[in-house]
PDB file of C-alpha atoms in Angstrom:
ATOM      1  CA  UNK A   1       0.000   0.000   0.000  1.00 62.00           C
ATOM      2  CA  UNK A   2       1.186   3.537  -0.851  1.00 81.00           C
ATOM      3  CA  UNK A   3       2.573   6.013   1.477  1.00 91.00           C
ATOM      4  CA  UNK A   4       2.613   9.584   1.428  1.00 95.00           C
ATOM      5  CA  UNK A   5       5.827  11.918   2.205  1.00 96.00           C
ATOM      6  CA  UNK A   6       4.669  14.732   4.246  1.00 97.00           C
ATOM      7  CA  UNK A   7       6.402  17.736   6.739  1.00 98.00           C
ATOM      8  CA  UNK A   8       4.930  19.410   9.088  1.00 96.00           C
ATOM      9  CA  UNK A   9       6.436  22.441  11.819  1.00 96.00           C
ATOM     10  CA  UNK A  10       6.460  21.086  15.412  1.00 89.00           C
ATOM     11  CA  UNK A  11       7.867  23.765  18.129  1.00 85.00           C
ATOM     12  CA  UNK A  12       9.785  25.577  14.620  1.00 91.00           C
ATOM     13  CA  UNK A  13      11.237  22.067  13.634  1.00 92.00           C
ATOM     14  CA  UNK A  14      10.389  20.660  10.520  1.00 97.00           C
ATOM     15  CA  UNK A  15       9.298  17.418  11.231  1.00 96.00           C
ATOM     16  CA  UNK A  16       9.181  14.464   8.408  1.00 98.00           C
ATOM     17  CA  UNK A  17       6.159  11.513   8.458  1.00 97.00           C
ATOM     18  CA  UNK A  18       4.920   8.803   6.335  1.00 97.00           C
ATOM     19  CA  UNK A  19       1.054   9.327   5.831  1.00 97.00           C
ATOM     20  CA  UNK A  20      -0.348   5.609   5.552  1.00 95.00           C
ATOM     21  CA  UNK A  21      -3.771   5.885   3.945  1.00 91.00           C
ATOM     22  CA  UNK A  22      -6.506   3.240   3.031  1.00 90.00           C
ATOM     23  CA  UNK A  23      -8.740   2.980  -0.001  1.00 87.00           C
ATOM     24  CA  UNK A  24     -11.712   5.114   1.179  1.00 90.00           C
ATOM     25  CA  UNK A  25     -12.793   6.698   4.767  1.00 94.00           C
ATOM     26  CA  UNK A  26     -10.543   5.675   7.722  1.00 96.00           C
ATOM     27  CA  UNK A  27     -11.503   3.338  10.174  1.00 97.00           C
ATOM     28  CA  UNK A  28      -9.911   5.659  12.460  1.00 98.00           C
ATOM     29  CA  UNK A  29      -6.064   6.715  13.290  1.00 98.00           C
ATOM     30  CA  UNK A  30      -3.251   5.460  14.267  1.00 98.00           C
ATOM     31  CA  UNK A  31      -0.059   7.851  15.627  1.00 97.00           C
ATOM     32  CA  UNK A  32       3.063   5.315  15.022  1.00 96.00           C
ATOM     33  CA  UNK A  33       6.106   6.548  17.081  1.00 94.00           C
ATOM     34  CA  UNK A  34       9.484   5.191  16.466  1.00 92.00           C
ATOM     35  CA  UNK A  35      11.731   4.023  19.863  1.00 86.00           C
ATOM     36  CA  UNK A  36      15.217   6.006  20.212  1.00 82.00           C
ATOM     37  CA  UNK A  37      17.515   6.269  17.438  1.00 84.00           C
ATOM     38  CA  UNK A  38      14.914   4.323  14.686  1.00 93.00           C
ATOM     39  CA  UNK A  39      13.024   6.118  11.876  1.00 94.00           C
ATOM     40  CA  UNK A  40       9.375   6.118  11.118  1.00 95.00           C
ATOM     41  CA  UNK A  41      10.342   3.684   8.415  1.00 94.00           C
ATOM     42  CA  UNK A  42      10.835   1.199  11.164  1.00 94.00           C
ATOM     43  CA  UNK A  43       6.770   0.659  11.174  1.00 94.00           C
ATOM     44  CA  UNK A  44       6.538  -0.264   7.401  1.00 93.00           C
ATOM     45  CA  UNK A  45       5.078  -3.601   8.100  1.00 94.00           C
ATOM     46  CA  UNK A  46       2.980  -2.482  10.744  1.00 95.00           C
ATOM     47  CA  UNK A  47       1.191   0.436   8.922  1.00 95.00           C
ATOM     48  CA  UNK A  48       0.616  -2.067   5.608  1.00 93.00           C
ATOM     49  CA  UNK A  49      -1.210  -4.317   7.736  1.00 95.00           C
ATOM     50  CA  UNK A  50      -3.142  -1.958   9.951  1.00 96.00           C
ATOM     51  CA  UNK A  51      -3.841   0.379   6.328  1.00 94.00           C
ATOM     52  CA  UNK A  52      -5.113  -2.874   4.396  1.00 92.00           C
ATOM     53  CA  UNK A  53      -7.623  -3.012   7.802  1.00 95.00           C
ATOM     54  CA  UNK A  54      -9.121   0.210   7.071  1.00 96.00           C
ATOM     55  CA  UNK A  55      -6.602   2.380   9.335  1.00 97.00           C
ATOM     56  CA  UNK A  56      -4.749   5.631   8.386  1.00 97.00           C
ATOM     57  CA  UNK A  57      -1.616   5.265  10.205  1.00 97.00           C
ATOM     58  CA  UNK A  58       0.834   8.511  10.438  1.00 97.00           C
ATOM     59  CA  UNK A  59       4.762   7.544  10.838  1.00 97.00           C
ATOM     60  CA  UNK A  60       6.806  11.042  12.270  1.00 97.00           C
ATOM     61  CA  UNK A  61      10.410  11.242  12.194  1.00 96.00           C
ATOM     62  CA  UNK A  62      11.562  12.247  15.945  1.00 90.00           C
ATOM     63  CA  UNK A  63      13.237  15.418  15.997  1.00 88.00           C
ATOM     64  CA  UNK A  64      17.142  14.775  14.033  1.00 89.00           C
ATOM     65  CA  UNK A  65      16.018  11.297  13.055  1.00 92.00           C
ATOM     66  CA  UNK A  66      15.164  10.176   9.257  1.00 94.00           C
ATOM     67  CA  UNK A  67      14.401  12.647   7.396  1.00 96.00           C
ATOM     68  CA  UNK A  68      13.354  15.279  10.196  1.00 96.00           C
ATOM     69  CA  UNK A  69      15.323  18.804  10.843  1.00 95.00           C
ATOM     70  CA  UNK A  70      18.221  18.105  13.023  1.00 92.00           C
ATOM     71  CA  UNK A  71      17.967  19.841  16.317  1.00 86.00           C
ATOM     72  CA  UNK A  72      20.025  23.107  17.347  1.00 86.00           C
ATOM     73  CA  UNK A  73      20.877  21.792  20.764  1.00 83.00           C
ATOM     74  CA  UNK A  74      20.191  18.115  20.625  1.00 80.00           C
ATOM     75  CA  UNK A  75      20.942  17.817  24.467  1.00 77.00           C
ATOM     76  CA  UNK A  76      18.209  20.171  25.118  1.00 76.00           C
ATOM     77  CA  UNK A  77      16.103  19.351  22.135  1.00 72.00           C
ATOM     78  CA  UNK A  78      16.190  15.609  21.906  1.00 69.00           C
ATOM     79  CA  UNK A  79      13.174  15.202  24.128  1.00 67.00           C
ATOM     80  CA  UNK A  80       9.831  14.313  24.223  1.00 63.00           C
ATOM     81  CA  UNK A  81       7.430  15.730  27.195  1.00 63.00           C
TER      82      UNK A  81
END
């Protein structure tokens, strides 16, 4: 199942994410969040199976991971609260 590439600006970050759609409405959502030091990429096989069930599943790159902005001060900025 196709992905789309998208960006988006999180606290004046640009942040990368896979947008996992199905064919027709969504069953509902599903926020996929990578561990430390992965990629949203890492939830490929999850987001084809929960997409071919009906779910739109989004896939963010974390803040200086994939193919998000890199952080300024990554030992301030490398956080999640």
């Amino acid at each position: 199942m196709p992905f789309e590439s998208r960006y988006l600006t999180c606290a004046g970050y640009e942040i990368h994410c896979t947008d996992w759609a199905p064919q027709g409405s969504p069953a509902g959502t599903v926020i996929a969040w990578h561990g430390l030091a992965r990629t949203g990429r890492d939830m490929d096989e999850l987001t084809q199976h929960l997409s071919a069930q009906g779910w739109r599943v989004i896939c963010p790159d974390t803040i200086g991971r994939g193919l998000s902005q890199w952080a300024a001060l990554p030992q301030d900025e490398y956080c999640l609260a």
